[in-house]
Amino acid sequence: MEKHPHTAACLAGALILLSSGEAARATDEIQVYNAGIADIGQFTIQQHLNYVALGQKDPPFPGGIPSNHSLNGTPEFAYGMTDWWELGLYLPFSVQDRQFLSDAFKLRTLFVAPHAEQRNFFYGVNFELSYEMPKFAQTRWGLEIRPIIGVRNSQYEFIVNPIVDIGFGNKGEADFAPAARLARNFGNDLFAGFEYYADFGEIGNFSKLSEQQHTLFAVTDFKAGAFDVDFGVGYGLTPASDRLVVKTIIGYAFPVPGQKADGNSRTSSGPTNPFTHAATRSFQP
């Protein structure tokens, strides 16, 4: 039986995408964690939205969602337990072809060096357990392990998140999907820099470079009243990457009961306004 070239190409593309755990689901959160957490007893909320203007047109696996022209995001709720521990909840979703699709939920627990924003060198680790729907992943349960390592001064910040994504089940694997951020403080709550996101594929069996995902974002962070805003435009550097992605994060930190509200407070975990009070080393949640 003669094989149609297009069919063979589609099958090859599907096999390539199946080798990547990150490609197997919509990207609801594009973010580099900076070890900032909510204050003790404080609730925070962030709304993540990412639009894939030019992306992959074929689904990552049979029945999956192609990324092209998809709007993905999640509300993220967090609560500060101690000065080194924060709990969080995500409710991921995707909108495509006028359909709203839920990706169930994620639970996370974040541990950081106490008062990380007072430190020139800071660190932490985030564990994120996810339960996912069939259109988003081929495994129902997954675990993200995200170490946080960073250095900063009053002008610059450099952070690395060497992430490991683990899918449980007979189709699961452990992928290496690192992220990094380099940004500068321009004053007046305005920050700009670059963020880098990658997926090398299965640990111990990395994909070829053309089959890996590598995306570089130009980002800016600023405050709009009581809200923190992060905005970025990303360009895919390899054929397996989404070519053009726009992301935004809008965050709000609720006042801590019994404490005076601080307009300079920022939301947890995210990249928004990472240099707030960095020069004076005054702790902010």
mmCIF file of C-alpha atoms in Angstrom:
data_model
loop_
_atom_site.group_PDB
_atom_site.id
_atom_site.type_symbol
_atom_site.label_atom_id
_atom_site.label_comp_id
_atom_site.label_asym_id
_atom_site.label_seq_id
_atom_site.Cartn_x
_atom_site.Cartn_y
_atom_site.Cartn_z
ATOM 1 C CA MET A 1 0.000 0.000 0.000
ATOM 2 C CA GLU A 2 1.394 3.373 -1.022
ATOM 3 C CA LYS A 3 1.917 5.865 1.808
ATOM 4 C CA HIS A 4 0.846 9.436 1.193
ATOM 5 C CA PRO A 5 3.771 11.837 1.939
ATOM 6 C CA HIS A 6 1.521 14.216 3.876
ATOM 7 C CA THR A 7 0.208 11.400 6.053
ATOM 8 C CA ALA A 8 3.721 10.213 6.787
ATOM 9 C CA ALA A 9 4.778 13.752 7.718
ATOM 10 C CA CYS A 10 1.812 14.126 10.079
ATOM 11 C CA LEU A 11 2.621 10.818 11.778
ATOM 12 C CA ALA A 12 6.250 11.867 12.187
ATOM 13 C CA GLY A 13 5.193 15.216 13.644
ATOM 14 C CA ALA A 14 2.859 13.499 16.083
ATOM 15 C CA LEU A 15 5.666 11.225 17.272
ATOM 16 C CA ILE A 16 7.937 14.217 17.767
ATOM 17 C CA LEU A 17 5.365 16.085 19.820
ATOM 18 C CA LEU A 18 4.520 13.017 21.868
ATOM 19 C CA SER A 19 8.107 12.918 23.047
ATOM 20 C CA SER A 20 7.670 16.269 24.798
ATOM 21 C CA GLY A 21 5.677 16.493 28.034
ATOM 22 C CA GLU A 22 5.327 20.273 27.751
ATOM 23 C CA ALA A 23 3.919 20.033 24.223
ATOM 24 C CA ALA A 24 1.249 17.693 25.496
ATOM 25 C CA ARG A 25 -0.770 20.454 27.140
ATOM 26 C CA ALA A 26 -1.760 24.065 26.706
ATOM 27 C CA THR A 27 0.559 26.518 28.440
ATOM 28 C CA ASP A 28 -1.591 28.208 31.053
ATOM 29 C CA GLU A 29 1.304 29.802 32.983
ATOM 30 C CA ILE A 30 4.350 31.435 31.382
ATOM 31 C CA GLN A 31 6.299 32.679 34.370
ATOM 32 C CA VAL A 32 9.694 32.618 36.072
ATOM 33 C CA TYR A 33 9.368 32.205 39.845
ATOM 34 C CA ASN A 34 11.467 34.632 41.877
ATOM 35 C CA ALA A 35 11.001 33.217 45.434
ATOM 36 C CA GLY A 36 8.614 36.018 46.416
ATOM 37 C CA ILE A 37 5.662 34.775 48.492
ATOM 38 C CA ALA A 38 2.593 36.202 50.180
ATOM 39 C CA ASP A 39 2.915 37.532 53.703
ATOM 40 C CA ILE A 40 1.704 35.360 56.579
ATOM 41 C CA GLY A 41 -2.094 35.274 56.462
ATOM 42 C CA GLN A 42 -2.265 37.086 53.118
ATOM 43 C CA PHE A 43 -4.335 36.052 50.092
ATOM 44 C CA THR A 44 -3.164 36.929 46.573
ATOM 45 C CA ILE A 45 -4.671 36.378 43.141
ATOM 46 C CA GLN A 46 -3.133 36.438 39.675
ATOM 47 C CA GLN A 47 -4.837 36.071 36.321
ATOM 48 C CA HIS A 48 -2.608 34.528 33.648
ATOM 49 C CA LEU A 49 -3.546 34.916 29.965
ATOM 50 C CA ASN A 50 -1.436 33.720 27.028
ATOM 51 C CA TYR A 51 -2.466 34.029 23.387
ATOM 52 C CA VAL A 52 -0.702 31.955 20.724
ATOM 53 C CA ALA A 53 -0.879 34.189 17.650
ATOM 54 C CA LEU A 54 1.223 31.813 15.530
ATOM 55 C CA GLY A 55 1.561 28.296 16.856
ATOM 56 C CA GLN A 56 1.438 24.607 16.105
ATOM 57 C CA LYS A 57 -1.496 23.766 13.835
ATOM 58 C CA ASP A 58 -1.437 20.018 14.465
ATOM 59 C CA PRO A 59 -2.575 18.581 17.810
ATOM 60 C CA PRO A 60 0.258 17.328 20.040
ATOM 61 C CA PHE A 61 -1.458 13.919 20.235
ATOM 62 C CA PRO A 62 -4.724 12.370 18.916
ATOM 63 C CA GLY A 63 -7.603 14.300 20.457
ATOM 64 C CA GLY A 64 -5.333 17.039 21.817
ATOM 65 C CA ILE A 65 -5.596 20.807 21.331
ATOM 66 C CA PRO A 66 -3.411 22.513 18.710
ATOM 67 C CA SER A 67 -1.829 25.652 20.126
ATOM 68 C CA ASN A 68 -2.389 27.920 17.105
ATOM 69 C CA HIS A 69 -4.799 30.798 17.873
ATOM 70 C CA SER A 70 -5.546 29.452 21.353
ATOM 71 C CA LEU A 71 -6.100 31.595 24.429
ATOM 72 C CA ASN A 72 -4.799 29.839 27.534
ATOM 73 C CA GLY A 73 -4.706 30.900 31.132
ATOM 74 C CA THR A 74 -5.532 30.310 34.738
ATOM 75 C CA PRO A 75 -6.563 32.203 37.826
ATOM 76 C CA GLU A 76 -3.982 31.550 40.527
ATOM 77 C CA PHE A 77 -4.934 31.814 44.190
ATOM 78 C CA ALA A 78 -2.248 31.800 46.890
ATOM 79 C CA TYR A 79 -2.040 32.071 50.662
ATOM 80 C CA GLY A 80 0.980 32.775 52.871
ATOM 81 C CA MET A 81 1.397 30.126 55.565
ATOM 82 C CA THR A 82 4.751 31.248 57.025
ATOM 83 C CA ASP A 83 7.614 33.509 55.945
ATOM 84 C CA TRP A 84 9.011 30.558 53.956
ATOM 85 C CA TRP A 85 5.904 28.605 52.841
ATOM 86 C CA GLU A 86 3.023 29.420 50.484
ATOM 87 C CA LEU A 87 0.116 27.325 49.169
ATOM 88 C CA GLY A 88 -1.546 27.863 45.779
ATOM 89 C CA LEU A 89 -4.413 26.701 43.563
ATOM 90 C CA TYR A 90 -4.774 26.958 39.763
ATOM 91 C CA LEU A 91 -7.858 26.439 37.582
ATOM 92 C CA PRO A 92 -6.375 26.207 34.051
ATOM 93 C CA PHE A 93 -8.418 26.654 30.888
ATOM 94 C CA SER A 94 -8.128 27.098 27.146
ATOM 95 C CA VAL A 95 -10.367 28.896 24.648
ATOM 96 C CA GLN A 96 -10.230 27.834 21.015
ATOM 97 C CA ASP A 97 -12.756 27.796 18.170
ATOM 98 C CA ARG A 98 -15.261 29.484 20.495
ATOM 99 C CA GLN A 99 -15.011 26.620 22.964
ATOM 100 C CA PHE A 100 -14.116 27.026 26.625
ATOM 101 C CA LEU A 101 -12.232 23.987 27.910
ATOM 102 C CA SER A 102 -11.339 23.386 31.537
ATOM 103 C CA ASP A 103 -8.117 21.617 32.487
ATOM 104 C CA ALA A 104 -9.319 20.735 36.001
ATOM 105 C CA PHE A 105 -6.904 21.968 38.689
ATOM 106 C CA LYS A 106 -3.365 22.232 40.031
ATOM 107 C CA LEU A 107 -2.227 22.422 43.637
ATOM 108 C CA ARG A 108 1.141 23.833 44.583
ATOM 109 C CA THR A 109 3.287 24.255 47.655
ATOM 110 C CA LEU A 110 6.194 26.703 47.532
ATOM 111 C CA PHE A 111 9.159 26.774 49.927
ATOM 112 C CA VAL A 112 11.662 29.661 49.826
ATOM 113 C CA ALA A 113 14.483 31.194 51.815
ATOM 114 C CA PRO A 114 12.832 33.384 54.496
ATOM 115 C CA HIS A 115 12.611 37.039 53.448
ATOM 116 C CA ALA A 116 14.041 36.165 50.032
ATOM 117 C CA GLU A 117 13.630 39.742 48.781
ATOM 118 C CA GLN A 118 16.151 40.957 51.339
ATOM 119 C CA ARG A 119 18.821 38.692 49.878
ATOM 120 C CA ASN A 120 21.312 39.197 47.073
ATOM 121 C CA PHE A 121 21.253 35.418 46.631
ATOM 122 C CA PHE A 122 17.902 33.680 47.016
ATOM 123 C CA TYR A 123 16.489 30.237 46.433
ATOM 124 C CA GLY A 124 13.472 27.994 46.860
ATOM 125 C CA VAL A 125 11.556 25.088 45.357
ATOM 126 C CA ASN A 126 7.963 24.728 44.168
ATOM 127 C CA PHE A 127 6.012 21.463 43.893
ATOM 128 C CA GLU A 128 2.923 21.490 41.692
ATOM 129 C CA LEU A 129 0.526 18.538 41.453
ATOM 130 C CA SER A 130 -1.860 18.637 38.491
ATOM 131 C CA TYR A 131 -4.950 16.706 37.468
ATOM 132 C CA GLU A 132 -5.509 17.186 33.725
ATOM 133 C CA MET A 133 -8.244 16.570 31.190
ATOM 134 C CA PRO A 134 -7.842 14.274 28.131
ATOM 135 C CA LYS A 135 -7.635 17.156 25.630
ATOM 136 C CA PHE A 136 -4.674 18.652 27.531
ATOM 137 C CA ALA A 137 -2.509 15.672 28.396
ATOM 138 C CA GLN A 138 -2.150 11.932 27.920
ATOM 139 C CA THR A 139 -1.591 11.369 31.623
ATOM 140 C CA ARG A 140 -4.190 12.345 34.196
ATOM 141 C CA TRP A 141 -1.733 13.189 36.970
ATOM 142 C CA GLY A 142 1.478 15.186 36.718
ATOM 143 C CA LEU A 143 4.061 16.774 38.977
ATOM 144 C CA GLU A 144 6.194 19.847 38.328
ATOM 145 C CA ILE A 145 9.338 20.313 40.423
ATOM 146 C CA ARG A 146 10.629 23.879 40.052
ATOM 147 C CA PRO A 147 13.831 24.868 41.858
ATOM 148 C CA ILE A 148 14.411 28.627 42.138
ATOM 149 C CA ILE A 149 17.944 30.067 42.129
ATOM 150 C CA GLY A 150 18.594 33.785 41.722
ATOM 151 C CA VAL A 151 20.834 36.768 42.353
ATOM 152 C CA ARG A 152 19.908 40.466 42.439
ATOM 153 C CA ASN A 153 21.023 43.936 43.348
ATOM 154 C CA SER A 154 19.234 47.288 43.162
ATOM 155 C CA GLN A 155 19.442 47.339 39.340
ATOM 156 C CA TYR A 156 19.527 43.798 37.982
ATOM 157 C CA GLU A 157 18.033 40.395 38.664
ATOM 158 C CA PHE A 158 18.953 37.012 37.190
ATOM 159 C CA ILE A 159 16.858 33.921 37.995
ATOM 160 C CA VAL A 160 16.941 30.317 36.838
ATOM 161 C CA ASN A 161 14.144 27.762 37.253
ATOM 162 C CA PRO A 162 15.542 24.330 36.204
ATOM 163 C CA ILE A 163 12.108 22.679 35.957
ATOM 164 C CA VAL A 164 11.404 18.951 35.823
ATOM 165 C CA ASP A 165 7.937 17.920 34.553
ATOM 166 C CA ILE A 166 6.808 14.393 35.437
ATOM 167 C CA GLY A 167 3.808 12.611 33.959
ATOM 168 C CA PHE A 168 2.466 9.552 35.799
ATOM 169 C CA GLY A 169 1.200 6.468 33.968
ATOM 170 C CA ASN A 170 2.294 4.312 31.060
ATOM 171 C CA LYS A 171 2.596 7.352 28.759
ATOM 172 C CA GLY A 172 4.308 9.535 31.311
ATOM 173 C CA GLU A 173 7.937 10.637 31.396
ATOM 174 C CA ALA A 174 10.218 13.140 33.102
ATOM 175 C CA ASP A 175 11.058 16.171 30.937
ATOM 176 C CA PHE A 176 13.591 18.941 31.494
ATOM 177 C CA ALA A 177 11.904 22.320 30.845
ATOM 178 C CA PRO A 178 14.063 25.156 32.257
ATOM 179 C CA ALA A 179 13.161 28.836 32.421
ATOM 180 C CA ALA A 180 15.305 31.914 33.126
ATOM 181 C CA ARG A 181 14.934 35.672 33.540
ATOM 182 C CA LEU A 182 17.274 38.664 33.249
ATOM 183 C CA ALA A 183 15.731 42.063 33.985
ATOM 184 C CA ARG A 184 16.628 45.630 34.912
ATOM 185 C CA ASN A 185 14.968 48.239 37.111
ATOM 186 C CA PHE A 186 14.366 51.509 35.232
ATOM 187 C CA GLY A 187 12.748 53.252 38.206
ATOM 188 C CA ASN A 188 9.184 54.378 38.906
ATOM 189 C CA ASP A 189 7.950 50.780 39.102
ATOM 190 C CA LEU A 190 9.035 50.071 35.534
ATOM 191 C CA PHE A 191 11.088 46.964 34.815
ATOM 192 C CA ALA A 192 12.111 45.362 31.539
ATOM 193 C CA GLY A 193 14.136 42.391 30.449
ATOM 194 C CA PHE A 194 14.104 38.972 28.841
ATOM 195 C CA GLU A 195 12.697 35.592 29.789
ATOM 196 C CA TYR A 196 13.614 32.270 28.235
ATOM 197 C CA TYR A 197 11.547 29.079 28.250
ATOM 198 C CA ALA A 198 12.574 25.690 26.886
ATOM 199 C CA ASP A 199 11.615 22.029 26.771
ATOM 200 C CA PHE A 200 14.495 19.697 25.968
ATOM 201 C CA GLY A 201 12.357 16.565 26.125
ATOM 202 C CA GLU A 202 12.789 13.426 28.173
ATOM 203 C CA ILE A 203 15.634 13.457 30.666
ATOM 204 C CA GLY A 204 18.329 11.044 29.493
ATOM 205 C CA ASN A 205 16.951 11.085 25.954
ATOM 206 C CA PHE A 206 16.773 14.737 24.877
ATOM 207 C CA SER A 207 15.094 15.507 21.564
ATOM 208 C CA LYS A 208 17.039 16.843 18.605
ATOM 209 C CA LEU A 209 17.388 20.631 18.654
ATOM 210 C CA SER A 210 14.770 21.121 15.908
ATOM 211 C CA GLU A 211 12.302 19.087 17.978
ATOM 212 C CA GLN A 212 12.932 20.982 21.208
ATOM 213 C CA GLN A 213 10.974 24.055 22.290
ATOM 214 C CA HIS A 214 12.924 27.276 22.850
ATOM 215 C CA THR A 215 11.141 30.630 23.227
ATOM 216 C CA LEU A 216 12.572 34.060 24.080
ATOM 217 C CA PHE A 217 10.278 36.715 25.566
ATOM 218 C CA ALA A 218 10.782 40.461 25.853
ATOM 219 C CA VAL A 219 8.969 41.435 29.050
ATOM 220 C CA THR A 220 8.015 44.502 31.039
ATOM 221 C CA ASP A 221 6.594 44.733 34.571
ATOM 222 C CA PHE A 222 4.857 47.716 36.137
ATOM 223 C CA LYS A 223 2.220 48.719 38.663
ATOM 224 C CA ALA A 224 -1.210 50.026 37.671
ATOM 225 C CA GLY A 225 -2.664 51.367 40.884
ATOM 226 C CA ALA A 226 -2.945 48.450 43.301
ATOM 227 C CA PHE A 227 -2.371 45.900 40.548
ATOM 228 C CA ASP A 228 0.874 44.324 39.346
ATOM 229 C CA VAL A 229 1.086 43.845 35.581
ATOM 230 C CA ASP A 230 3.475 41.670 33.606
ATOM 231 C CA PHE A 231 3.401 41.768 29.789
ATOM 232 C CA GLY A 232 5.570 39.935 27.317
ATOM 233 C CA VAL A 233 5.918 38.957 23.662
ATOM 234 C CA GLY A 234 7.662 35.698 22.842
ATOM 235 C CA TYR A 235 9.302 34.389 19.679
ATOM 236 C CA GLY A 236 9.850 30.679 19.074
ATOM 237 C CA LEU A 237 13.412 29.824 18.065
ATOM 238 C CA THR A 238 12.865 26.273 16.781
ATOM 239 C CA PRO A 239 10.322 24.608 14.443
ATOM 240 C CA ALA A 240 8.699 22.791 17.390
ATOM 241 C CA SER A 241 8.121 26.084 19.252
ATOM 242 C CA ASP A 242 5.106 28.337 18.928
ATOM 243 C CA ARG A 243 6.328 31.166 16.700
ATOM 244 C CA LEU A 244 4.555 34.143 18.341
ATOM 245 C CA VAL A 245 3.048 34.235 21.844
ATOM 246 C CA VAL A 246 1.691 37.161 23.863
ATOM 247 C CA LYS A 247 1.434 36.774 27.628
ATOM 248 C CA THR A 248 0.167 38.858 30.504
ATOM 249 C CA ILE A 249 -0.218 38.447 34.256
ATOM 250 C CA ILE A 250 -2.371 40.757 36.377
ATOM 251 C CA GLY A 251 -1.990 40.338 40.123
ATOM 252 C CA TYR A 252 -3.451 41.734 43.313
ATOM 253 C CA ALA A 253 -2.362 41.205 46.933
ATOM 254 C CA PHE A 254 -5.157 41.557 49.464
ATOM 255 C CA PRO A 255 -4.303 43.505 52.629
ATOM 256 C CA VAL A 256 -3.244 41.349 55.557
ATOM 257 C CA PRO A 257 -5.892 41.450 58.306
ATOM 258 C CA GLY A 258 -4.723 43.749 61.084
ATOM 259 C CA GLN A 259 -1.974 45.377 59.010
ATOM 260 C CA LYS A 260 -1.966 48.668 57.156
ATOM 261 C CA ALA A 261 -2.249 48.194 53.390
ATOM 262 C CA ASP A 262 1.017 48.768 51.490
ATOM 263 C CA GLY A 263 0.643 49.963 47.915
ATOM 264 C CA ASN A 264 4.081 48.585 47.101
ATOM 265 C CA SER A 265 3.146 45.014 47.956
ATOM 266 C CA ARG A 266 3.284 42.604 45.093
ATOM 267 C CA THR A 267 1.726 39.278 44.355
ATOM 268 C CA SER A 268 3.358 35.964 45.077
ATOM 269 C CA SER A 269 5.747 33.865 43.041
ATOM 270 C CA GLY A 270 5.545 35.878 39.874
ATOM 271 C CA PRO A 271 7.871 38.108 37.930
ATOM 272 C CA THR A 272 5.927 41.317 38.532
ATOM 273 C CA ASN A 273 7.930 44.165 40.048
ATOM 274 C CA PRO A 274 10.770 41.968 41.320
ATOM 275 C CA PHE A 275 12.853 44.936 42.484
ATOM 276 C CA THR A 276 10.335 46.577 44.801
ATOM 277 C CA HIS A 277 12.384 47.970 47.695
ATOM 278 C CA ALA A 278 15.400 45.918 46.601
ATOM 279 C CA ALA A 279 17.722 48.869 47.159
ATOM 280 C CA THR A 280 16.700 49.309 50.797
ATOM 281 C CA ARG A 281 16.321 45.553 51.356
ATOM 282 C CA SER A 282 12.961 46.145 53.070
ATOM 283 C CA PHE A 283 10.946 42.933 53.043
ATOM 284 C CA GLN A 284 7.789 42.928 50.951
ATOM 285 C CA PRO A 285 5.467 39.945 50.383
#
